[in-house]
Tab-separated table of C-alpha atoms and ligand atoms in Angstrom:
chain	number	residue	atom	x	y	z
A	1	UNK	CA	-2.676	9.576	33.060
A	2	UNK	CA	-0.487	9.837	30.003
A	3	UNK	CA	-2.713	10.252	26.936
A	4	UNK	CA	-1.720	9.508	23.382
A	5	UNK	CA	-1.551	13.234	22.785
A	6	UNK	CA	0.925	14.195	25.503
A	7	UNK	CA	2.897	10.992	24.975
A	8	UNK	CA	3.179	11.853	21.279
A	9	UNK	CA	4.236	15.464	21.639
A	10	UNK	CA	7.631	14.621	23.161
A	11	UNK	CA	9.349	14.389	19.781
A	12	UNK	CA	9.054	17.154	17.218
A	13	UNK	CA	9.194	17.556	13.456
A	14	UNK	CA	12.344	18.268	11.490
A	15	UNK	CA	10.521	19.097	8.224
A	16	UNK	CA	8.623	22.153	6.968
A	17	UNK	CA	4.991	21.765	5.920
A	18	UNK	CA	2.814	18.668	5.776
A	19	UNK	CA	2.665	15.493	3.747
A	20	UNK	CA	-0.920	14.459	2.993
A	21	UNK	CA	-1.392	10.681	2.982
A	22	UNK	CA	-4.621	9.484	1.354
A	23	UNK	CA	-5.598	5.976	2.461
A	24	UNK	CA	-3.134	6.326	5.344
A	25	UNK	CA	-5.173	4.157	7.722
A	26	UNK	CA	-4.869	1.155	5.358
A	27	UNK	CA	-2.261	-1.580	5.204
A	28	UNK	CA	0.601	0.011	3.253
A	29	UNK	CA	-0.464	3.557	4.170
A	30	UNK	CA	-0.270	2.963	7.936
A	31	UNK	CA	3.233	1.458	7.709
A	32	UNK	CA	4.315	4.408	5.583
A	33	UNK	CA	2.781	6.967	7.956
A	34	UNK	CA	4.784	5.358	10.763
A	35	UNK	CA	8.004	5.638	8.752
A	36	UNK	CA	7.202	9.275	7.866
A	37	UNK	CA	6.617	10.176	11.521
A	38	UNK	CA	9.834	8.431	12.561
A	39	UNK	CA	11.701	10.394	9.867
A	40	UNK	CA	10.315	13.654	11.268
A	41	UNK	CA	7.658	14.501	8.638
A	42	UNK	CA	4.388	16.190	9.615
A	43	UNK	CA	1.539	14.012	8.397
A	44	UNK	CA	-2.140	14.589	7.616
A	45	UNK	CA	-4.113	11.443	6.820
A	46	UNK	CA	-7.348	11.386	4.831
A	47	UNK	CA	-9.154	8.056	4.836
A	48	UNK	CA	-12.838	7.192	4.483
A	49	UNK	CA	-12.254	3.986	6.494
A	50	UNK	CA	-13.951	1.908	3.784
A	51	UNK	CA	-11.226	-0.710	4.298
A	52	UNK	CA	-9.569	0.434	7.536
A	53	UNK	CA	-10.244	1.689	11.033
A	54	UNK	CA	-8.902	4.399	13.344
A	55	UNK	CA	-7.123	1.844	15.505
A	56	UNK	CA	-4.284	1.469	12.971
A	57	UNK	CA	-3.503	5.191	13.251
A	58	UNK	CA	-3.850	5.238	17.022
A	59	UNK	CA	-1.238	2.468	17.144
A	60	UNK	CA	0.979	4.237	14.603
A	61	UNK	CA	1.057	7.345	16.802
A	62	UNK	CA	1.990	5.304	19.829
A	63	UNK	CA	4.739	3.425	17.964
A	64	UNK	CA	6.130	6.658	16.505
A	65	UNK	CA	5.798	8.694	19.674
A	66	UNK	CA	4.614	11.587	17.511
A	67	UNK	CA	1.136	12.838	16.575
A	68	UNK	CA	-0.516	12.892	13.173
A	69	UNK	CA	-3.606	14.677	11.896
A	70	UNK	CA	-6.499	12.502	10.791
A	71	UNK	CA	-9.592	13.301	8.723
A	72	UNK	CA	-12.315	10.726	8.210
A	73	UNK	CA	-13.011	11.918	4.667
A	74	UNK	CA	-13.501	10.761	1.101
A	75	UNK	CA	-11.146	11.881	-1.672
A	76	UNK	CA	-14.235	12.114	-3.897
A	77	UNK	CA	-15.492	14.983	-1.755
A	78	UNK	CA	-13.838	18.183	-2.924
A	79	UNK	CA	-15.619	20.234	-0.241
A	80	UNK	CA	-13.899	18.181	2.467
A	81	UNK	CA	-10.473	18.261	0.837
A	82	UNK	CA	-10.409	22.043	0.296
A	83	UNK	CA	-10.467	23.037	4.005
A	84	UNK	CA	-7.668	20.525	4.679
A	85	UNK	CA	-5.503	22.138	1.989
A	86	UNK	CA	-6.462	25.566	3.364
A	87	UNK	CA	-5.486	24.631	6.898
A	88	UNK	CA	-2.180	22.833	6.297
A	89	UNK	CA	0.771	23.788	4.171
A	90	UNK	CA	0.743	20.558	2.140
A	91	UNK	CA	3.842	20.253	-0.040
A	92	UNK	CA	3.413	16.621	-1.121
A	93	UNK	CA	0.757	13.932	-1.313
A	94	UNK	CA	1.279	10.188	-0.969
A	95	UNK	CA	-1.795	8.800	-2.694
A	96	UNK	CA	-2.706	5.299	-1.466
A	97	UNK	CA	-6.517	5.629	-1.302
A	98	UNK	CA	-8.120	3.078	-3.613
A	99	UNK	CA	-10.246	-0.014	-3.800
A	100	UNK	CA	-7.799	-2.833	-4.473
A	101	UNK	CA	-9.407	-6.252	-4.978
A	102	UNK	CA	-8.852	-7.543	-8.504
A	103	UNK	CA	-11.715	-10.090	-8.368
A	104	UNK	CA	-14.202	-7.652	-6.864
A	105	UNK	CA	-13.322	-5.074	-9.522
A	106	UNK	CA	-14.675	-7.381	-12.244
A	107	UNK	CA	-18.024	-7.555	-10.373
A	108	UNK	CA	-18.441	-3.865	-9.502
A	109	UNK	CA	-16.304	-2.069	-12.109
A	110	UNK	CA	-18.226	1.199	-11.875
A	111	UNK	CA	-17.426	1.484	-8.158
A	112	UNK	CA	-13.749	0.911	-8.955
A	113	UNK	CA	-13.618	3.492	-11.762
A	114	UNK	CA	-15.559	6.007	-9.675
A	115	UNK	CA	-13.581	5.586	-6.455
A	116	UNK	CA	-10.110	5.151	-7.911
A	117	UNK	CA	-10.173	7.242	-11.082
A	118	UNK	CA	-12.685	9.983	-10.222
A	119	UNK	CA	-11.330	10.142	-6.662
A	120	UNK	CA	-7.771	10.614	-7.962
A	121	UNK	CA	-8.743	13.240	-10.533
A	122	UNK	CA	-10.672	15.118	-7.851
A	123	UNK	CA	-7.638	15.015	-5.571
A	124	UNK	CA	-5.307	16.221	-8.360
A	125	UNK	CA	-7.599	19.173	-9.129
A	126	UNK	CA	-7.563	20.255	-5.489
A	127	UNK	CA	-3.759	19.817	-5.383
A	128	UNK	CA	-3.409	21.998	-8.472
A	129	UNK	CA	-5.693	24.661	-7.020
A	130	UNK	CA	-3.464	24.905	-3.918
A	131	UNK	CA	-0.156	24.646	-5.773
A	132	UNK	CA	0.648	21.279	-4.170
A	133	UNK	CA	2.398	19.817	-7.198
A	134	UNK	CA	4.315	16.885	-5.668
A	135	UNK	CA	2.758	13.432	-5.719
A	136	UNK	CA	3.777	9.840	-5.058
A	137	UNK	CA	1.211	7.469	-6.516
A	138	UNK	CA	0.613	3.860	-5.384
A	139	UNK	CA	0.766	1.998	-8.655
A	140	UNK	CA	1.176	-1.704	-9.194
A	141	UNK	CA	3.092	-4.293	-11.189
A	142	UNK	CA	-0.306	-5.031	-12.688
A	143	UNK	CA	0.172	-2.089	-15.123
A	144	UNK	CA	2.654	-4.231	-17.095
A	145	UNK	CA	-0.072	-6.731	-18.031
A	146	UNK	CA	1.765	-9.759	-19.432
A	147	UNK	CA	5.341	-8.424	-19.114
A	148	UNK	CA	7.644	-8.492	-22.182
A	149	UNK	CA	10.615	-9.663	-20.139
A	150	UNK	CA	11.280	-11.012	-16.646
A	151	UNK	CA	12.485	-9.441	-14.415
A	152	UNK	CA	10.264	-6.538	-15.491
A	153	UNK	CA	11.887	-3.132	-15.826
A	154	UNK	CA	10.256	0.278	-16.153
A	155	UNK	CA	10.954	0.416	-19.903
A	156	UNK	CA	8.745	-2.619	-20.522
A	157	UNK	CA	5.525	-1.840	-22.346
A	158	UNK	CA	2.406	-1.184	-20.281
A	159	UNK	CA	-0.827	-3.158	-20.604
A	160	UNK	CA	-3.032	-4.475	-21.884
A	161	UNK	CA	-4.515	-4.942	-18.436
A	162	UNK	CA	-7.498	-7.247	-18.234
A	163	UNK	CA	-9.253	-6.318	-14.969
A	164	UNK	CA	-10.917	-3.010	-13.998
A	165	UNK	CA	-8.722	-2.557	-10.887
A	166	UNK	CA	-5.544	-2.739	-12.975
A	167	UNK	CA	-7.067	-0.456	-15.616
A	168	UNK	CA	-7.710	2.202	-12.951
A	169	UNK	CA	-4.005	2.097	-12.004
A	170	UNK	CA	-2.927	2.384	-15.635
A	171	UNK	CA	-5.394	5.203	-16.309
A	172	UNK	CA	-4.274	7.199	-13.253
A	173	UNK	CA	-0.634	6.752	-14.299
A	174	UNK	CA	-1.550	8.074	-17.775
A	175	UNK	CA	-3.407	11.041	-16.264
A	176	UNK	CA	-0.387	11.897	-14.107
A	177	UNK	CA	1.992	11.607	-17.098
A	178	UNK	CA	-0.239	13.975	-19.087
A	179	UNK	CA	-0.448	16.460	-16.182
A	180	UNK	CA	3.343	16.489	-15.853
A	181	UNK	CA	3.805	16.889	-19.622
A	182	UNK	CA	1.410	19.850	-19.697
A	183	UNK	CA	2.756	21.674	-16.646
A	184	UNK	CA	6.342	21.324	-15.457
A	185	UNK	CA	5.400	22.406	-11.940
A	186	UNK	CA	4.110	18.875	-11.376
A	187	UNK	CA	6.524	16.270	-9.984
A	188	UNK	CA	5.285	12.715	-9.786
A	189	UNK	CA	6.728	9.405	-8.727
A	190	UNK	CA	4.791	6.322	-9.713
A	191	UNK	CA	5.728	3.446	-7.416
A	192	UNK	CA	4.863	0.072	-8.917
A	193	UNK	CA	4.672	-2.367	-6.034
A	194	UNK	CA	5.087	-6.067	-6.696
A	195	UNK	CA	3.586	-8.375	-4.002
A	196	UNK	CA	3.439	-6.584	-0.633
A	197	UNK	CA	3.363	-8.721	2.493
A	198	UNK	CA	4.552	-8.900	6.112
A	199	UNK	CA	3.815	-6.502	8.924
A	200	UNK	CA	5.691	-4.161	11.215
A	201	UNK	CA	8.202	-6.236	13.274
A	202	UNK	CA	6.496	-5.049	16.484
A	203	UNK	CA	3.405	-7.089	15.561
A	204	UNK	CA	1.345	-4.017	16.465
A	205	UNK	CA	0.200	-2.984	12.961
A	206	UNK	CA	-0.496	-5.122	9.911
A	207	UNK	CA	-3.043	-5.964	7.233
A	208	UNK	CA	-6.622	-5.955	8.510
A	209	UNK	CA	-8.533	-8.892	7.037
A	210	UNK	CA	-11.982	-8.185	5.547
A	211	UNK	CA	-13.911	-10.861	3.683
A	212	UNK	CA	-12.270	-13.749	1.835
A	213	UNK	CA	-8.766	-12.719	0.746
A	214	UNK	CA	-7.829	-12.867	-2.957
A	215	UNK	CA	-4.107	-12.635	-2.371
A	216	UNK	CA	-1.929	-15.577	-1.452
A	217	UNK	CA	-0.344	-14.418	1.813
A	218	UNK	CA	-3.565	-13.252	3.515
A	219	UNK	CA	-5.220	-16.511	2.417
A	220	UNK	CA	-2.345	-18.626	3.767
A	221	UNK	CA	-2.582	-16.655	7.043
A	222	UNK	CA	-6.246	-17.515	7.365
A	223	UNK	CA	-5.550	-21.203	6.738
A	224	UNK	CA	-2.972	-21.056	9.566
A	225	UNK	CA	-5.686	-19.509	11.757
A	226	UNK	CA	-8.045	-22.369	10.870
A	227	UNK	CA	-10.578	-20.229	8.993
A	228	UNK	CA	-10.114	-22.239	5.799
A	229	UNK	CA	-9.114	-25.920	5.671
A	230	UNK	CA	-6.356	-25.639	3.045
A	231	UNK	CA	-4.657	-23.340	0.557
A	232	UNK	CA	-5.852	-23.789	-3.001
A	233	UNK	CA	-2.777	-23.535	-5.170
A	234	UNK	CA	-3.818	-22.141	-8.526
A	235	UNK	CA	-1.908	-24.337	-10.947
A	236	UNK	CA	0.898	-26.847	-10.500
A	237	UNK	CA	1.935	-27.090	-14.146
A	238	UNK	CA	3.705	-23.779	-14.767
A	239	UNK	CA	7.223	-23.773	-16.155
A	240	UNK	CA	8.746	-22.871	-12.752
A	241	UNK	CA	10.955	-24.482	-10.128
A	242	UNK	CA	8.098	-26.650	-8.781
A	243	UNK	CA	5.226	-25.964	-11.191
A	244	UNK	CA	3.565	-23.272	-9.019
A	245	UNK	CA	3.441	-19.526	-9.767
A	246	UNK	CA	6.423	-17.367	-8.843
A	247	UNK	CA	6.108	-13.796	-7.533
A	248	UNK	CA	8.314	-11.083	-6.027
A	249	UNK	CA	7.129	-10.631	-2.415
A	250	UNK	CA	8.191	-7.437	-0.694
A	251	UNK	CA	8.028	-6.529	2.995
A	252	UNK	CA	5.582	-3.714	3.689
A	253	UNK	CA	8.248	-1.896	5.760
A	254	UNK	CA	10.525	-1.888	2.706
A	255	UNK	CA	7.678	-0.291	0.755
A	256	UNK	CA	7.388	2.306	3.513
A	257	UNK	CA	11.062	3.268	3.224
A	258	UNK	CA	10.603	3.366	-0.577
A	259	UNK	CA	7.992	6.097	-0.097
A	260	UNK	CA	10.281	8.175	2.093
A	261	UNK	CA	13.021	7.800	-0.535
A	262	UNK	CA	10.518	8.919	-3.199
A	263	UNK	CA	9.573	11.999	-1.152
A	264	UNK	CA	13.252	12.974	-0.954
A	265	UNK	CA	13.544	12.493	-4.715
A	266	UNK	CA	10.546	14.787	-5.318
A	267	UNK	CA	12.550	17.641	-3.819
A	268	UNK	CA	14.978	17.316	-6.766
A	269	UNK	CA	12.058	18.051	-9.184
A	270	UNK	CA	12.288	14.838	-11.193
A	271	UNK	CA	9.267	15.401	-13.498
A	272	UNK	CA	7.348	12.145	-13.825
A	273	UNK	CA	9.241	8.911	-13.101
A	274	UNK	CA	8.087	5.342	-12.460
A	275	UNK	CA	9.992	2.964	-10.183
A	276	UNK	CA	9.486	-0.725	-9.504
A	277	UNK	CA	9.513	-1.630	-5.815
A	278	UNK	CA	10.369	-5.300	-5.508
A	279	UNK	CA	13.258	-7.414	-4.264
A	280	UNK	CA	14.129	-8.976	-7.622
A	281	UNK	CA	13.844	-12.428	-6.016
A	282	UNK	CA	10.955	-14.710	-6.916
A	283	UNK	CA	9.350	-17.382	-4.739
A	284	UNK	CA	6.882	-20.058	-5.784
A	285	UNK	CA	3.566	-20.645	-4.015
A	286	UNK	CA	4.979	-23.840	-2.502
A	287	UNK	CA	8.078	-21.992	-1.260
A	288	UNK	CA	5.796	-19.393	0.339
A	289	UNK	CA	3.731	-22.064	2.092
A	290	UNK	CA	6.918	-23.718	3.393
A	291	UNK	CA	8.354	-20.403	4.632
A	292	UNK	CA	5.104	-19.518	6.387
A	293	UNK	CA	5.022	-22.992	7.894
A	294	UNK	CA	8.559	-22.464	9.280
A	295	UNK	CA	7.516	-19.103	10.734
A	296	UNK	CA	4.437	-20.352	12.568
A	297	UNK	CA	5.679	-23.863	13.365
A	298	UNK	CA	2.575	-25.490	11.871
A	299	UNK	CA	1.891	-27.663	8.844
A	300	UNK	CA	-0.121	-25.735	6.268
A	301	UNK	CA	-2.413	-27.996	4.232
A	302	UNK	CA	-2.758	-27.284	0.509
A	303	UNK	CA	-4.262	-28.737	-2.639
A	304	UNK	CA	-3.181	-28.031	-6.177
A	305	UNK	CA	-6.162	-26.921	-8.266
A	306	UNK	CA	-6.554	-25.467	-11.745
A	307	UNK	CA	-4.850	-22.273	-12.862
A	308	UNK	CA	-6.547	-18.952	-12.011
A	309	UNK	CA	-7.569	-17.168	-15.230
A	310	UNK	CA	-5.264	-14.255	-16.060
A	311	UNK	CA	-2.322	-15.530	-13.952
A	312	UNK	CA	1.120	-15.900	-15.450
A	313	UNK	CA	3.965	-18.183	-14.423
A	314	UNK	CA	6.558	-15.710	-13.145
A	315	UNK	CA	6.549	-12.009	-12.254
A	316	UNK	CA	9.626	-10.466	-10.627
A	317	UNK	CA	10.901	-6.917	-10.500
A	318	UNK	CA	13.995	-5.327	-11.878
A	319	UNK	CA	14.295	-2.634	-9.193
A	320	UNK	CA	17.742	-1.343	-10.184
A	321	UNK	CA	16.338	2.053	-11.139
A	322	UNK	CA	14.928	2.560	-7.627
A	323	UNK	CA	18.234	1.318	-6.173
A	324	UNK	CA	20.260	3.752	-8.275
A	325	UNK	CA	18.031	6.847	-8.322
A	326	UNK	CA	16.223	6.626	-4.978
A	327	UNK	CA	19.097	4.997	-3.087
A	328	UNK	CA	16.480	2.485	-1.941
A	329	UNK	CA	17.287	-1.154	-1.205
A	330	UNK	CA	14.889	-3.645	0.385
A	331	UNK	CA	16.199	-4.992	3.706
A	332	UNK	CA	13.921	-7.894	4.474
A	333	UNK	CA	13.977	-11.445	3.116
A	334	UNK	CA	11.209	-14.013	2.892
A	335	UNK	CA	11.705	-15.548	6.355
A	336	UNK	CA	11.463	-12.143	8.016
A	337	UNK	CA	8.331	-11.319	5.985
A	338	UNK	CA	6.688	-14.530	7.191
A	339	UNK	CA	7.852	-14.136	10.813
A	340	UNK	CA	6.528	-10.563	10.973
A	341	UNK	CA	3.259	-11.548	9.321
A	342	UNK	CA	2.869	-14.393	11.790
A	343	UNK	CA	3.663	-12.153	14.790
A	344	UNK	CA	0.927	-9.744	13.652
A	345	UNK	CA	-1.771	-12.378	13.076
A	346	UNK	CA	-0.869	-14.367	16.192
A	347	UNK	CA	-1.182	-11.253	18.380
A	348	UNK	CA	-4.229	-9.871	16.511
A	349	UNK	CA	-6.174	-12.915	15.283
A	350	UNK	CA	-9.243	-10.830	14.425
A	351	UNK	CA	-7.294	-7.872	13.078
A	352	UNK	CA	-7.738	-4.522	14.789
A	353	UNK	CA	-10.227	-4.374	17.643
A	354	UNK	CA	-12.835	-1.631	17.758
A	355	UNK	CA	-11.042	1.413	19.259
A	356	UNK	CA	-12.320	2.861	22.497
A	357	UNK	CA	-14.330	6.063	22.227
A	358	UNK	CA	-11.637	7.805	24.263
A	359	UNK	CA	-8.940	6.825	21.751
A	360	UNK	CA	-11.132	7.904	18.802
A	361	UNK	CA	-11.785	11.237	20.486
A	362	UNK	CA	-8.069	11.843	21.007
A	363	UNK	CA	-7.469	11.190	17.314
A	364	UNK	CA	-10.316	13.546	16.336
A	365	UNK	CA	-9.162	16.269	18.755
A	366	UNK	CA	-5.713	16.210	17.211
A	367	UNK	CA	-7.212	17.341	13.899
A	368	UNK	CA	-9.562	19.955	15.338
B	1	LIG	P1	-5.896	-0.827	1.836
B	1	LIG	O1	-7.276	-1.132	1.380
B	1	LIG	O2	-5.439	-1.393	3.114
B	1	LIG	O3	-5.671	0.755	1.872
B	1	LIG	C1	-6.395	1.644	1.046
B	1	LIG	C2	-6.991	2.691	1.969
B	1	LIG	O4	-7.684	3.660	1.184
B	1	LIG	C3	-8.006	2.116	2.963
B	1	LIG	O5	-7.673	2.547	4.260
B	1	LIG	C4	-9.356	2.694	2.505
B	1	LIG	O6	-10.233	2.891	3.607
B	1	LIG	C5	-8.916	3.988	1.841
B	1	LIG	N1	-9.802	4.489	0.796
B	1	LIG	C6	-10.321	3.821	-0.266
B	1	LIG	N2	-11.066	4.642	-1.006
B	1	LIG	C7	-11.025	5.868	-0.415
B	1	LIG	C8	-11.611	7.121	-0.708
B	1	LIG	N3	-12.426	7.289	-1.745
B	1	LIG	N4	-11.337	8.169	0.097
B	1	LIG	C9	-10.530	8.019	1.186
B	1	LIG	N5	-9.973	6.850	1.522
B	1	LIG	C10	-10.210	5.782	0.721
B	1	LIG	O7	-4.913	-1.234	0.652
B	1	LIG	P2	-3.330	-1.333	0.613
B	1	LIG	O8	-2.963	-2.740	0.394
B	1	LIG	O9	-2.740	-0.590	1.742
B	1	LIG	O10	-3.044	-0.562	-0.754
B	1	LIG	C11	-2.664	0.794	-0.787
B	1	LIG	C12	-2.472	1.209	-2.226
B	1	LIG	O11	-1.474	0.389	-2.818
B	1	LIG	C13	-3.711	1.074	-3.094
B	1	LIG	O12	-3.746	2.157	-3.987
B	1	LIG	C14	-3.478	-0.221	-3.833
B	1	LIG	O13	-4.147	-0.244	-5.060
B	1	LIG	C15	-1.980	-0.182	-4.020
B	1	LIG	N6	-1.363	-1.500	-4.207
B	1	LIG	C16	-1.601	-2.472	-3.285
B	1	LIG	C17	-1.041	-3.734	-3.471
B	1	LIG	C18	-1.323	-4.862	-2.498
B	1	LIG	O14	-1.166	-6.018	-2.882
B	1	LIG	N7	-1.716	-4.584	-1.254
B	1	LIG	C19	-0.206	-3.974	-4.585
B	1	LIG	C20	0.045	-2.928	-5.473
B	1	LIG	C21	-0.559	-1.694	-5.280
B	2	LIG	C1	0.298	-14.740	-6.006
B	2	LIG	C2	0.522	-16.166	-6.485
B	2	LIG	C3	-1.397	-17.062	-7.626
B	2	LIG	C4	-3.999	-17.043	-4.080
B	2	LIG	C5	-2.112	-9.380	-7.235
B	2	LIG	C6	-2.638	-8.319	-8.138
B	2	LIG	C7	-1.611	-7.232	-8.305
B	2	LIG	C8	-1.133	-6.695	-6.950
B	2	LIG	C9	-0.692	-7.802	-6.045
B	2	LIG	C10	-2.503	-4.794	-6.385
B	2	LIG	C11	-0.041	-16.423	-7.883
B	2	LIG	C12	-1.137	-17.824	-6.342
B	2	LIG	C13	-2.950	-16.902	-4.964
B	2	LIG	C14	-4.419	-18.351	-3.714
B	2	LIG	C15	-2.696	-19.270	-5.116
B	2	LIG	N1	-2.185	-6.022	-6.249
B	2	LIG	N2	-2.303	-17.996	-5.460
B	2	LIG	N3	-3.744	-19.412	-4.238
B	2	LIG	O1	-1.848	-12.206	-8.621
B	2	LIG	O2	0.632	-11.828	-8.234
B	2	LIG	O3	-0.962	-9.994	-7.826
B	2	LIG	O4	-1.746	-8.782	-5.976
B	2	LIG	O5	-2.084	-3.992	-7.147
B	2	LIG	O6	-2.243	-6.250	-9.037
B	2	LIG	O7	-2.972	-8.899	-9.392
B	2	LIG	O8	-0.928	-11.890	-6.277
B	2	LIG	O9	-1.278	-12.945	-4.094
B	2	LIG	O10	-3.130	-13.040	-5.811
B	2	LIG	O11	-1.076	-14.384	-6.172
B	2	LIG	O12	-2.134	-20.243	-5.556
B	2	LIG	O13	-5.386	-18.550	-2.936
B	2	LIG	O14	-0.222	-17.037	-5.622
B	2	LIG	O15	-1.822	-17.936	-8.635
B	2	LIG	O16	0.815	-17.332	-8.493
B	2	LIG	P1	-0.784	-11.565	-7.844
B	2	LIG	P2	-1.678	-13.054	-5.520
C-alpha cells in the first residue's frame, strides 16, 4: 500500500535548510505550507493545535506530494523549541501562530497577550540564540486603526487600536522593529493582511470552523449550510455604494504566494519592511452575499441590523509596495474566492474530520 510517506518522497527539495512555520496547521498557515512545499522549500511546522488539527497537514502533504516535519508544540515552550532549532538548520521563520478572534480578545485579553505577545517574544529569543535572523510576521490591517487615507498605504500612521487582539499585532510589530534597529543581522517582513477568504481550489483544505464565526465570510458560509437562519449585516447606513461596509477580500492562496515572495525578499537582507497584502478592490457586505449566492446557487437570507461598534465604512489596501518590491500580484477575484470557499464547505461541511490514527502516526514518524 502506498503510504503518505513513500508517496511524498517522490519529489525532492531545491532549497538549503528549513523554513519553520509556526501555526502552520491553521487556515492561512496550511495554504502557505502547501505553496512552500510546491516551491521546493523544506518545512518544519510547529502548532499546538489550539485552533487546528493534524488532518490539514496530512492533506497538504498529499496535495504537495512532498513531506513536511510536524511538531505538536507551543511557541510559549522554549524547551520544546530549542531541540527543533538544534535538529534543523532553520534559516527563516514564518510566524502565523496566534489567537485571532477580535471579539474573544476583549473577553480574555490576558490569554491573548500571553499567547500572542509572550509566545512571539519567546520564539524571537530562541531564533536569536540559534542565529535564525529571518522572519515573516503575520500582521493585520487592524494595526492601522482608523486609517488616515483609503486605500491604506504602509506610510499611514499606526493605531490607536481598540481591541486586545489588534494591540498584540501592533506590539509584536514594534518589538520586531526595535530588534531590527538594534541588530542589523535581523531581517523582518511584516505582512499586513486585509480580509483573507477562500480556500484551495482543490476543495481539500480550507478554514476549519470552530464556534460562532466573527468574520463575515465564515458566517455567510454557515448561513448557506443552514446553521444560522440569516446573515446579520452590521449597518446599512454607511457612506458606501449600498450603505453596507466595504472591505478588501483576498484569496488565501494569494496570501500564500505573498509569503513565498517575502521569503525570497528576505534573502536580499531588507532590514524591517511592512507590506500590505490586499487586492486594492473593495466589496460591500451586500456584494459579498450576492457573490456567495452566485457561487453556491442558493438565496442567502440577510437582515440589516445596527452597526458593530468599532467598524468603519471602508477599508481597502494600497498594495503597490508589495507589487513593486516583492513582485507579488494577487491572481484571484471575488467570484473565484466564493467558488473556492463553496467547494471547500460543500465537500467538508463539518470541516476536517478526525484523522485516522494511522495517518497521525505517519505524520509523527516523519518528525522523529
Ligand atoms: P488560525 O487560527 O487558523 O491559525 C493560527 C494557528 O496557530 C492555529 O493552527 C493554532 O492552533 C496555532 N497556534 C495558536 N497559538 C499557538 C501557540 N501558542 N503555539 C503554537 N501554535 C499556536 O488563524 P489564521 O486565520 O490562519 O491566521 C494566521 C495568522 O494570520 C494569525 O497570526 C492571525 O492573527 C493573522 N491574521 C489573520 C487574519 C484572518 O482574518 N484570518 C487577518 C489578518 C491576520
Ligand atoms: C467585514 C465586514 C462588518 C460579520 C477583521 C479584523 C481584522 C482582520 C480581518 C485579523 C464589516 C461586516 C461582519 C457579520 C457583517 N483579522 N459583517 N456581519 O472587521 O474588516 O476585519 O477580520 O487580523 O483584524 O478586525 O472583518 O469579516 O469581521 O467584517 O455585516 O456577521 O462585514 O461590519 O463591514 P473586519 P469582518
